PDB file of C-alpha atoms in Angstrom:
ATOM      1  CA  MET A   1     242.949-177.092 -51.758  1.00 87.00           C
ATOM      2  CA  GLN A   2     246.178-175.964 -53.419  1.00 94.00           C
ATOM      3  CA  THR A   3     246.543-173.017 -51.066  1.00 95.00           C
ATOM      4  CA  GLN A   4     249.567-171.304 -52.606  1.00 96.00           C
ATOM      5  CA  LYS A   5     248.106-171.464 -56.109  1.00 97.00           C
ATOM      6  CA  VAL A   6     244.876-169.907 -54.843  1.00 97.00           C
ATOM      7  CA  ILE A   7     246.793-167.182 -53.019  1.00 97.00           C
ATOM      8  CA  ASP A   8     248.881-166.317 -56.083  1.00 97.00           C
ATOM      9  CA  HIS A   9     245.807-166.356 -58.319  1.00 97.00           C
ATOM     10  CA  ILE A  10     243.844-163.924 -56.126  1.00 98.00           C
ATOM     11  CA  VAL A  11     246.810-161.584 -55.677  1.00 98.00           C
ATOM     12  CA  ASN A  12     247.370-161.439 -59.443  1.00 97.00           C
ATOM     13  CA  TRP A  13     243.644-160.985 -60.056  1.00 98.00           C
ATOM     14  CA  LEU A  14     243.510-158.056 -57.642  1.00 98.00           C
ATOM     15  CA  LYS A  15     246.594-156.466 -59.154  1.00 98.00           C
ATOM     16  CA  ASP A  16     245.326-156.831 -62.731  1.00 97.00           C
ATOM     17  CA  TYR A  17     241.883-155.496 -61.863  1.00 97.00           C
ATOM     18  CA  ALA A  18     243.227-152.391 -60.134  1.00 97.00           C
ATOM     19  CA  THR A  19     245.718-151.763 -62.943  1.00 97.00           C
ATOM     20  CA  ASN A  20     243.010-152.014 -65.610  1.00 97.00           C
ATOM     21  CA  ALA A  21     240.728-149.768 -63.554  1.00 97.00           C
ATOM     22  CA  LYS A  22     243.585-147.243 -63.324  1.00 97.00           C
ATOM     23  CA  VAL A  23     243.395-146.954 -59.534  1.00 97.00           C
ATOM     24  CA  LYS A  24     246.173-146.989 -56.955  1.00 98.00           C
ATOM     25  CA  GLY A  25     244.990-150.014 -55.003  1.00 98.00           C
ATOM     26  CA  TYR A  26     242.404-151.014 -52.419  1.00 98.00           C
ATOM     27  CA  VAL A  27     240.740-149.955 -49.180  1.00 98.00           C
ATOM     28  CA  ILE A  28     239.563-152.692 -46.801  1.00 98.00           C
ATOM     29  CA  GLY A  29     237.575-152.540 -43.587  1.00 97.00           C
ATOM     30  CA  VAL A  30     239.301-154.677 -40.948  1.00 96.00           C
ATOM     31  CA  SER A  31     236.971-156.181 -38.361  1.00 91.00           C
ATOM     32  CA  GLY A  32     239.262-158.574 -36.515  1.00 90.00           C
ATOM     33  CA  GLY A  33     237.748-161.584 -38.284  1.00 92.00           C
ATOM     34  CA  VAL A  34     239.363-164.103 -40.586  1.00 95.00           C
ATOM     35  CA  ASP A  35     237.688-162.899 -43.813  1.00 95.00           C
ATOM     36  CA  SER A  36     238.934-159.309 -43.589  1.00 96.00           C
ATOM     37  CA  GLY A  37     242.258-160.607 -42.300  1.00 96.00           C
ATOM     38  CA  VAL A  38     242.768-162.761 -45.383  1.00 97.00           C
ATOM     39  CA  VAL A  39     241.519-160.167 -47.877  1.00 98.00           C
ATOM     40  CA  SER A  40     243.643-157.359 -46.443  1.00 97.00           C
ATOM     41  CA  THR A  41     246.728-159.576 -46.611  1.00 98.00           C
ATOM     42  CA  LEU A  42     246.051-160.586 -50.206  1.00 98.00           C
ATOM     43  CA  ALA A  43     245.590-156.925 -51.150  1.00 98.00           C
ATOM     44  CA  ALA A  44     248.834-156.015 -49.404  1.00 98.00           C
ATOM     45  CA  MET A  45     250.650-158.703 -51.392  1.00 98.00           C
ATOM     46  CA  THR A  46     249.808-156.906 -54.659  1.00 98.00           C
ATOM     47  CA  GLY A  47     252.398-154.272 -53.795  1.00 97.00           C
ATOM     48  CA  MET A  48     249.806-151.590 -54.557  1.00 98.00           C
ATOM     49  CA  LYS A  49     248.565-149.034 -52.060  1.00 98.00           C
ATOM     50  CA  THR A  50     246.494-150.818 -49.437  1.00 98.00           C
ATOM     51  CA  LEU A  51     244.568-148.768 -46.893  1.00 98.00           C
ATOM     52  CA  LEU A  52     243.250-150.713 -43.895  1.00 98.00           C
ATOM     53  CA  ILE A  53     240.561-149.098 -41.785  1.00 97.00           C
ATOM     54  CA  GLY A  54     239.285-150.109 -38.367  1.00 96.00           C
ATOM     55  CA  MET A  55     235.740-148.823 -37.880  1.00 96.00           C
ATOM     56  CA  PRO A  56     234.482-149.635 -34.370  1.00 94.00           C
ATOM     57  CA  ILE A  57     230.863-148.931 -33.498  1.00 94.00           C
ATOM     58  CA  ARG A  58     230.045-149.768 -29.870  1.00 90.00           C
ATOM     59  CA  GLN A  59     232.596-152.531 -30.440  1.00 85.00           C
ATOM     60  CA  LYS A  60     233.844-155.060 -27.911  1.00 83.00           C
ATOM     61  CA  ALA A  61     237.436-154.345 -26.881  1.00 86.00           C
ATOM     62  CA  ASP A  62     238.764-157.752 -27.968  1.00 85.00           C
ATOM     63  CA  GLN A  63     237.452-157.224 -31.525  1.00 85.00           C
ATOM     64  CA  VAL A  64     239.015-153.753 -31.728  1.00 90.00           C
ATOM     65  CA  ASP A  65     242.333-155.010 -30.337  1.00 91.00           C
ATOM     66  CA  ARG A  66     242.420-157.990 -32.703  1.00 92.00           C
ATOM     67  CA  ALA A  67     241.788-155.768 -35.712  1.00 93.00           C
ATOM     68  CA  GLN A  68     244.477-153.314 -34.593  1.00 94.00           C
ATOM     69  CA  ASP A  69     246.995-156.108 -33.972  1.00 94.00           C
ATOM     70  CA  HIS A  70     246.405-157.432 -37.480  1.00 95.00           C
ATOM     71  CA  MET A  71     246.747-153.988 -39.068  1.00 96.00           C
ATOM     72  CA  ASN A  72     249.974-153.373 -37.150  1.00 96.00           C
ATOM     73  CA  ASP A  73     251.311-156.746 -38.274  1.00 95.00           C
ATOM     74  CA  LEU A  74     250.596-156.060 -41.949  1.00 96.00           C
ATOM     75  CA  LYS A  75     252.008-152.539 -41.739  1.00 96.00           C
ATOM     76  CA  SER A  76     255.254-153.928 -40.340  1.00 96.00           C
ATOM     77  CA  ARG A  77     255.491-156.477 -43.169  1.00 96.00           C
ATOM     78  CA  PHE A  78     254.373-154.458 -46.195  1.00 97.00           C
ATOM     79  CA  PRO A  79     255.642-150.920 -46.945  1.00 97.00           C
ATOM     80  CA  ASN A  80     252.599-150.302 -49.202  1.00 98.00           C
ATOM     81  CA  VAL A  81     250.169-150.720 -46.294  1.00 98.00           C
ATOM     82  CA  GLU A  82     248.666-147.735 -44.484  1.00 98.00           C
ATOM     83  CA  THR A  83     246.317-148.001 -41.517  1.00 97.00           C
ATOM     84  CA  ILE A  84     243.821-145.711 -39.842  1.00 97.00           C
ATOM     85  CA  SER A  85     241.144-146.155 -37.210  1.00 95.00           C
ATOM     86  CA  VAL A  86     237.901-144.227 -37.508  1.00 96.00           C
ATOM     87  CA  ASN A  87     235.713-144.344 -34.419  1.00 96.00           C
ATOM     88  CA  LEU A  88     232.193-144.378 -35.865  1.00 96.00           C
ATOM     89  CA  THR A  89     230.442-144.663 -32.494  1.00 96.00           C
ATOM     90  CA  PRO A  90     229.704-140.895 -32.154  1.00 96.00           C
ATOM     91  CA  ALA A  91     228.262-140.767 -35.695  1.00 96.00           C
ATOM     92  CA  PHE A  92     226.172-143.868 -35.026  1.00 95.00           C
ATOM     93  CA  GLU A  93     224.880-142.426 -31.738  1.00 94.00           C
ATOM     94  CA  GLU A  94     223.626-139.348 -33.618  1.00 95.00           C
ATOM     95  CA  ILE A  95     221.881-141.598 -36.156  1.00 94.00           C
ATOM     96  CA  TYR A  96     220.457-143.654 -33.300  1.00 92.00           C
ATOM     97  CA  LYS A  97     219.002-140.560 -31.610  1.00 92.00           C
ATOM     98  CA  THR A  98     217.577-139.309 -34.905  1.00 93.00           C
ATOM     99  CA  PHE A  99     215.993-142.584 -36.034  1.00 90.00           C
ATOM    100  CA  HIS A 100     215.097-144.220 -32.707  1.00 83.00           C
ATOM    101  CA  VAL A 101     211.499-145.410 -32.405  1.00 81.00           C
ATOM    102  CA  HIS A 102     209.533-147.414 -29.841  1.00 79.00           C
ATOM    103  CA  ASP A 103     210.598-151.064 -29.951  1.00 76.00           C
ATOM    104  CA  GLU A 104     207.116-152.296 -29.076  1.00 80.00           C
ATOM    105  CA  VAL A 105     205.747-150.590 -32.199  1.00 85.00           C
ATOM    106  CA  TYR A 106     208.661-151.560 -34.470  1.00 87.00           C
ATOM    107  CA  PRO A 107     210.107-154.887 -33.260  1.00 85.00           C
ATOM    108  CA  ASN A 108     212.617-154.944 -36.127  1.00 87.00           C
ATOM    109  CA  GLU A 109     214.419-151.859 -34.845  1.00 89.00           C
ATOM    110  CA  ASN A 110     217.431-153.729 -33.428  1.00 87.00           C
ATOM    111  CA  LEU A 111     217.996-155.557 -36.718  1.00 90.00           C
ATOM    112  CA  THR A 112     217.541-152.309 -38.625  1.00 92.00           C
ATOM    113  CA  PHE A 113     220.198-150.609 -36.511  1.00 92.00           C
ATOM    114  CA  ALA A 114     222.531-153.586 -36.975  1.00 92.00           C
ATOM    115  CA  ASN A 115     222.255-153.098 -40.738  1.00 94.00           C
ATOM    116  CA  THR A 116     222.671-149.342 -40.289  1.00 95.00           C
ATOM    117  CA  ARG A 117     226.085-149.978 -38.703  1.00 95.00           C
ATOM    118  CA  ALA A 118     227.175-151.925 -41.773  1.00 96.00           C
ATOM    119  CA  ARG A 119     225.923-149.172 -44.087  1.00 97.00           C
ATOM    120  CA  LEU A 120     227.748-146.504 -42.084  1.00 97.00           C
ATOM    121  CA  ARG A 121     230.953-148.505 -42.524  1.00 97.00           C
ATOM    122  CA  MET A 122     230.299-148.790 -46.269  1.00 97.00           C
ATOM    123  CA  LEU A 123     229.914-145.006 -46.496  1.00 97.00           C
ATOM    124  CA  THR A 124     233.221-144.607 -44.649  1.00 98.00           C
ATOM    125  CA  LEU A 125     235.089-146.998 -46.957  1.00 98.00           C
ATOM    126  CA  TYR A 126     233.844-145.223 -50.073  1.00 98.00           C
ATOM    127  CA  TYR A 127     234.755-141.835 -48.605  1.00 98.00           C
ATOM    128  CA  TYR A 128     238.356-142.866 -47.961  1.00 98.00           C
ATOM    129  CA  GLY A 129     238.470-144.903 -51.160  1.00 98.00           C
ATOM    130  CA  GLN A 130     237.515-141.973 -53.363  1.00 97.00           C
ATOM    131  CA  LEU A 131     239.767-139.661 -51.365  1.00 97.00           C
ATOM    132  CA  ASN A 132     242.781-141.891 -52.110  1.00 97.00           C
ATOM    133  CA  GLY A 133     241.925-143.273 -55.554  1.00 97.00           C
ATOM    134  CA  LEU A 134     241.233-146.767 -54.230  1.00 98.00           C
ATOM    135  CA  LEU A 135     238.605-149.444 -54.859  1.00 98.00           C
ATOM    136  CA  VAL A 136     236.586-150.896 -51.979  1.00 98.00           C
ATOM    137  CA  CYS A 137     237.568-154.531 -51.541  1.00 98.00           C
ATOM    138  CA  GLY A 138     234.858-156.848 -50.219  1.00 97.00           C
ATOM    139  CA  THR A 139     235.430-159.557 -47.633  1.00 96.00           C
ATOM    140  CA  GLY A 140     232.395-161.817 -48.121  1.00 95.00           C
ATOM    141  CA  ASN A 141     232.839-165.564 -48.628  1.00 96.00           C
ATOM    142  CA  LYS A 142     230.802-167.969 -50.769  1.00 96.00           C
ATOM    143  CA  VAL A 143     228.359-169.083 -48.074  1.00 95.00           C
ATOM    144  CA  GLU A 144     227.600-165.528 -46.972  1.00 95.00           C
ATOM    145  CA  ASP A 145     227.380-163.973 -50.439  1.00 95.00           C
ATOM    146  CA  PHE A 146     225.693-166.705 -52.496  1.00 95.00           C
ATOM    147  CA  GLY A 147     224.397-169.234 -49.996  1.00 95.00           C
ATOM    148  CA  ILE A 148     222.399-167.667 -47.192  1.00 95.00           C
ATOM    149  CA  GLY A 149     222.893-163.958 -47.952  1.00 94.00           C
ATOM    150  CA  PHE A 150     224.425-163.331 -44.526  1.00 92.00           C
ATOM    151  CA  TYR A 151     225.419-159.739 -45.128  1.00 94.00           C
ATOM    152  CA  THR A 152     223.861-156.285 -45.271  1.00 95.00           C
ATOM    153  CA  LYS A 153     222.580-155.067 -48.616  1.00 95.00           C
ATOM    154  CA  TYR A 154     224.427-151.834 -49.437  1.00 95.00           C
ATOM    155  CA  GLY A 155     226.455-152.379 -46.277  1.00 95.00           C
ATOM    156  CA  ASP A 156     229.248-154.954 -46.316  1.00 94.00           C
ATOM    157  CA  GLY A 157     227.632-156.073 -49.586  1.00 94.00           C
ATOM    158  CA  GLY A 158     228.378-152.670 -51.125  1.00 95.00           C
ATOM    159  CA  VAL A 159     231.824-153.205 -52.637  1.00 97.00           C
ATOM    160  CA  ASP A 160     233.760-152.875 -55.905  1.00 97.00           C
ATOM    161  CA  VAL A 161     235.423-156.315 -55.960  1.00 97.00           C
ATOM    162  CA  SER A 162     234.941-159.603 -54.087  1.00 97.00           C
ATOM    163  CA  PRO A 163     238.193-161.601 -54.115  1.00 97.00           C
ATOM    164  CA  ILE A 164     237.142-164.454 -51.798  1.00 97.00           C
ATOM    165  CA  ALA A 165     233.471-164.768 -52.756  1.00 96.00           C
ATOM    166  CA  ASP A 166     234.198-168.085 -54.514  1.00 97.00           C
ATOM    167  CA  LEU A 167     235.788-169.568 -51.390  1.00 97.00           C
ATOM    168  CA  TYR A 168     233.944-171.395 -48.626  1.00 96.00           C
ATOM    169  CA  LYS A 169     234.608-170.282 -45.039  1.00 96.00           C
ATOM    170  CA  THR A 170     236.679-173.380 -44.293  1.00 95.00           C
ATOM    171  CA  GLU A 171     238.831-172.550 -47.319  1.00 97.00           C
ATOM    172  CA  VAL A 172     239.287-168.992 -46.059  1.00 97.00           C
ATOM    173  CA  TYR A 173     240.655-170.447 -42.822  1.00 95.00           C
ATOM    174  CA  GLU A 174     243.079-172.525 -44.903  1.00 96.00           C
ATOM    175  CA  LEU A 175     244.278-169.352 -46.605  1.00 97.00           C
ATOM    176  CA  ALA A 176     244.683-167.650 -43.219  1.00 96.00           C
ATOM    177  CA  LYS A 177     247.001-170.450 -42.163  1.00 96.00           C
ATOM    178  CA  GLY A 178     248.892-170.363 -45.463  1.00 96.00           C
ATOM    179  CA  LEU A 179     249.303-166.591 -45.181  1.00 96.00           C
ATOM    180  CA  ASN A 180     250.591-166.968 -41.609  1.00 93.00           C
ATOM    181  CA  LEU A 181     248.136-164.482 -40.139  1.00 95.00           C
ATOM    182  CA  ILE A 182     248.432-163.740 -36.442  1.00 94.00           C
ATOM    183  CA  LYS A 183     246.984-166.522 -34.296  1.00 93.00           C
ATOM    184  CA  SER A 184     244.135-164.437 -32.907  1.00 92.00           C
ATOM    185  CA  ILE A 185     242.823-163.872 -36.452  1.00 93.00           C
ATOM    186  CA  GLN A 186     243.255-167.509 -37.470  1.00 92.00           C
ATOM    187  CA  GLU A 187     241.318-168.624 -34.400  1.00 89.00           C
ATOM    188  CA  ALA A 188     238.685-165.854 -34.395  1.00 87.00           C
ATOM    189  CA  ILE A 189     235.128-167.104 -33.881  1.00 85.00           C
ATOM    190  CA  PRO A 190     232.975-165.773 -36.758  1.00 85.00           C
ATOM    191  CA  THR A 191     230.791-162.841 -35.725  1.00 84.00           C
ATOM    192  CA  ASP A 192     229.434-159.878 -37.678  1.00 76.00           C
ATOM    193  CA  GLY A 193     230.045-157.390 -34.850  1.00 73.00           C
ATOM    194  CA  LEU A 194     226.777-155.558 -35.523  1.00 79.00           C
ATOM    195  CA  TRP A 195     225.096-156.037 -32.156  1.00 78.00           C
ATOM    196  CA  ASP A 196     225.599-154.554 -28.699  1.00 72.00           C
ATOM    197  CA  THR A 197     225.665-158.072 -27.238  1.00 73.00           C
ATOM    198  CA  GLU A 198     227.999-160.771 -28.534  1.00 76.00           C
ATOM    199  CA  ARG A 199     226.259-162.836 -31.211  1.00 81.00           C
ATOM    200  CA  THR A 200     228.335-165.331 -33.128  1.00 88.00           C
ATOM    201  CA  ASP A 201     227.406-166.243 -36.691  1.00 90.00           C
ATOM    202  CA  GLU A 202     226.496-169.756 -35.555  1.00 90.00           C
ATOM    203  CA  GLN A 203     224.142-168.390 -32.886  1.00 90.00           C
ATOM    204  CA  GLN A 204     222.407-166.145 -35.405  1.00 91.00           C
ATOM    205  CA  ILE A 205     222.191-168.698 -38.201  1.00 93.00           C
ATOM    206  CA  GLY A 206     221.626-171.853 -36.184  1.00 94.00           C
ATOM    207  CA  ALA A 207     224.295-173.833 -38.034  1.00 94.00           C
ATOM    208  CA  THR A 208     228.070-173.945 -38.439  1.00 95.00           C
ATOM    209  CA  TYR A 209     229.832-172.975 -41.658  1.00 95.00           C
ATOM    210  CA  PRO A 210     230.962-176.568 -42.382  1.00 95.00           C
ATOM    211  CA  GLU A 211     227.338-177.708 -42.012  1.00 95.00           C
ATOM    212  CA  LEU A 212     226.126-174.975 -44.358  1.00 97.00           C
ATOM    213  CA  GLU A 213     228.862-175.688 -46.894  1.00 96.00           C
ATOM    214  CA  LYS A 214     227.810-179.328 -47.136  1.00 96.00           C
ATOM    215  CA  ILE A 215     224.260-178.253 -48.012  1.00 96.00           C
ATOM    216  CA  GLN A 216     225.327-175.495 -50.399  1.00 97.00           C
ATOM    217  CA  LYS A 217     227.450-177.891 -52.446  1.00 96.00           C
ATOM    218  CA  GLU A 218     224.394-180.127 -52.927  1.00 96.00           C
ATOM    219  CA  TYR A 219     221.727-177.433 -53.090  1.00 96.00           C
ATOM    220  CA  GLY A 220     219.560-177.662 -56.190  1.00 93.00           C
ATOM    221  CA  THR A 221     220.276-181.363 -56.648  1.00 95.00           C
ATOM    222  CA  LYS A 222     218.579-182.557 -53.459  1.00 94.00           C
ATOM    223  CA  THR A 223     215.429-181.724 -51.506  1.00 94.00           C
ATOM    224  CA  ALA A 224     214.587-181.879 -47.813  1.00 95.00           C
ATOM    225  CA  ASP A 225     213.339-185.434 -48.306  1.00 95.00           C
ATOM    226  CA  ASP A 226     216.882-186.529 -49.194  1.00 96.00           C
ATOM    227  CA  TYR A 227     218.138-185.609 -45.721  1.00 95.00           C
ATOM    228  CA  LYS A 228     217.468-186.739 -42.191  1.00 95.00           C
ATOM    229  CA  GLY A 229     218.479-185.718 -38.692  1.00 97.00           C
ATOM    230  CA  ARG A 230     220.818-182.769 -38.347  1.00 97.00           C
ATOM    231  CA  ASP A 231     221.458-182.577 -42.107  1.00 96.00           C
ATOM    232  CA  LYS A 232     217.744-182.051 -42.684  1.00 97.00           C
ATOM    233  CA  GLU A 233     217.640-179.310 -40.026  1.00 96.00           C
ATOM    234  CA  VAL A 234     220.532-177.492 -41.703  1.00 97.00           C
ATOM    235  CA  PHE A 235     218.990-177.924 -45.157  1.00 97.00           C
ATOM    236  CA  LEU A 236     215.796-176.256 -43.947  1.00 97.00           C
ATOM    237  CA  ILE A 237     217.827-173.382 -42.430  1.00 97.00           C
ATOM    238  CA  PHE A 238     219.834-172.946 -45.625  1.00 96.00           C
ATOM    239  CA  ASP A 239     216.769-173.193 -47.872  1.00 96.00           C
ATOM    240  CA  ARG A 240     214.814-170.631 -45.841  1.00 96.00           C
ATOM    241  CA  MET A 241     217.670-168.140 -45.695  1.00 96.00           C
ATOM    242  CA  HIS A 242     218.640-168.609 -49.349  1.00 96.00           C
ATOM    243  CA  LYS A 243     215.106-167.931 -50.549  1.00 96.00           C
ATOM    244  CA  ALA A 244     214.743-164.925 -48.248  1.00 95.00           C
ATOM    245  CA  ALA A 245     218.031-163.503 -49.573  1.00 95.00           C
ATOM    246  CA  LYS A 246     217.245-163.741 -53.287  1.00 95.00           C
ATOM    247  CA  HIS A 247     216.810-159.966 -53.440  1.00 94.00           C
ATOM    248  CA  LYS A 248     220.487-159.726 -52.376  1.00 93.00           C
ATOM    249  CA  ILE A 249     221.911-162.597 -54.402  1.00 92.00           C
ATOM    250  CA  ASP A 250     220.167-161.955 -57.727  1.00 93.00           C
ATOM    251  CA  PRO A 251     220.740-158.827 -59.860  1.00 90.00           C
ATOM    252  CA  ILE A 252     218.371-155.930 -59.219  1.00 92.00           C
ATOM    253  CA  PRO A 253     215.193-156.623 -61.230  1.00 91.00           C
ATOM    254  CA  VAL A 254     214.412-154.178 -64.007  1.00 94.00           C
ATOM    255  CA  CYS A 255     210.899-153.652 -65.310  1.00 94.00           C
ATOM    256  CA  ASP A 256     211.283-153.952 -69.089  1.00 94.00           C
ATOM    257  CA  ILE A 257     209.089-151.690 -71.213  1.00 94.00           C
ATOM    258  CA  PRO A 258     207.983-153.100 -74.596  1.00 94.00           C
ATOM    259  CA  GLU A 259     209.655-151.241 -77.475  1.00 94.00           C
ATOM    260  CA  GLU A 260     206.366-150.718 -79.298  1.00 94.00           C
ATOM    261  CA  TRP A 261     205.136-148.617 -76.387  1.00 95.00           C
ATOM    262  CA  ARG A 262     207.976-146.138 -76.938  1.00 88.00           C
ATOM    263  CA  ALA A 263     206.672-145.070 -80.356  1.00 80.00           C
TER     264      ALA A 263
END
């Protein structure tokens, strides 16, 4: 990949989009992962106002520290960068007490609360975005957004622009290196940070991003019968998750009403 060309292209795209939308810049949620690290740096490079927000919810200390270290690094390098940390744990605890049900009756409760965390963060980003005249900048990559739908609908999927959604995860890591992000961000193990216990993306999905990327690049041209061994296992994972995520990946369906019925 021609890293510098890609970097320049995204920075110019972000700058042009914000200028045409007549906004001051972008707000980005910083998690301590490589995706938000890359996106926040690209936004900062536009020279426009860039607000970085840490939003811990029952978060592990190393994730919070990594996010803060990255925000401090960008703030020291770019005068247009502002940073704040909003502890969302108390708000989430109130939601938890209000919504909590018996797990044995509703076994999906833990997953539901994981998605609720993402939606609480989305609400926070839009609050501060509107307050400051900024667009919410998404941090999803190509595998997450268009491959397996590994994001929360109206959570981290609720954004105004998606600057790295056409980049595979391995390419995002290349950008992180090219942008000279702090080492802890470049080496961060992918995790969504939505659970009380540590769950990496690979543990949740059952496959690595390079494995998934190989399948995604061939998806639609091959079937399960074209694979064997580990490749076949990953194809079946990708195929199952892609089909289950169609309601996220495809536009919202609209029930069309025949014109003659309007008379």
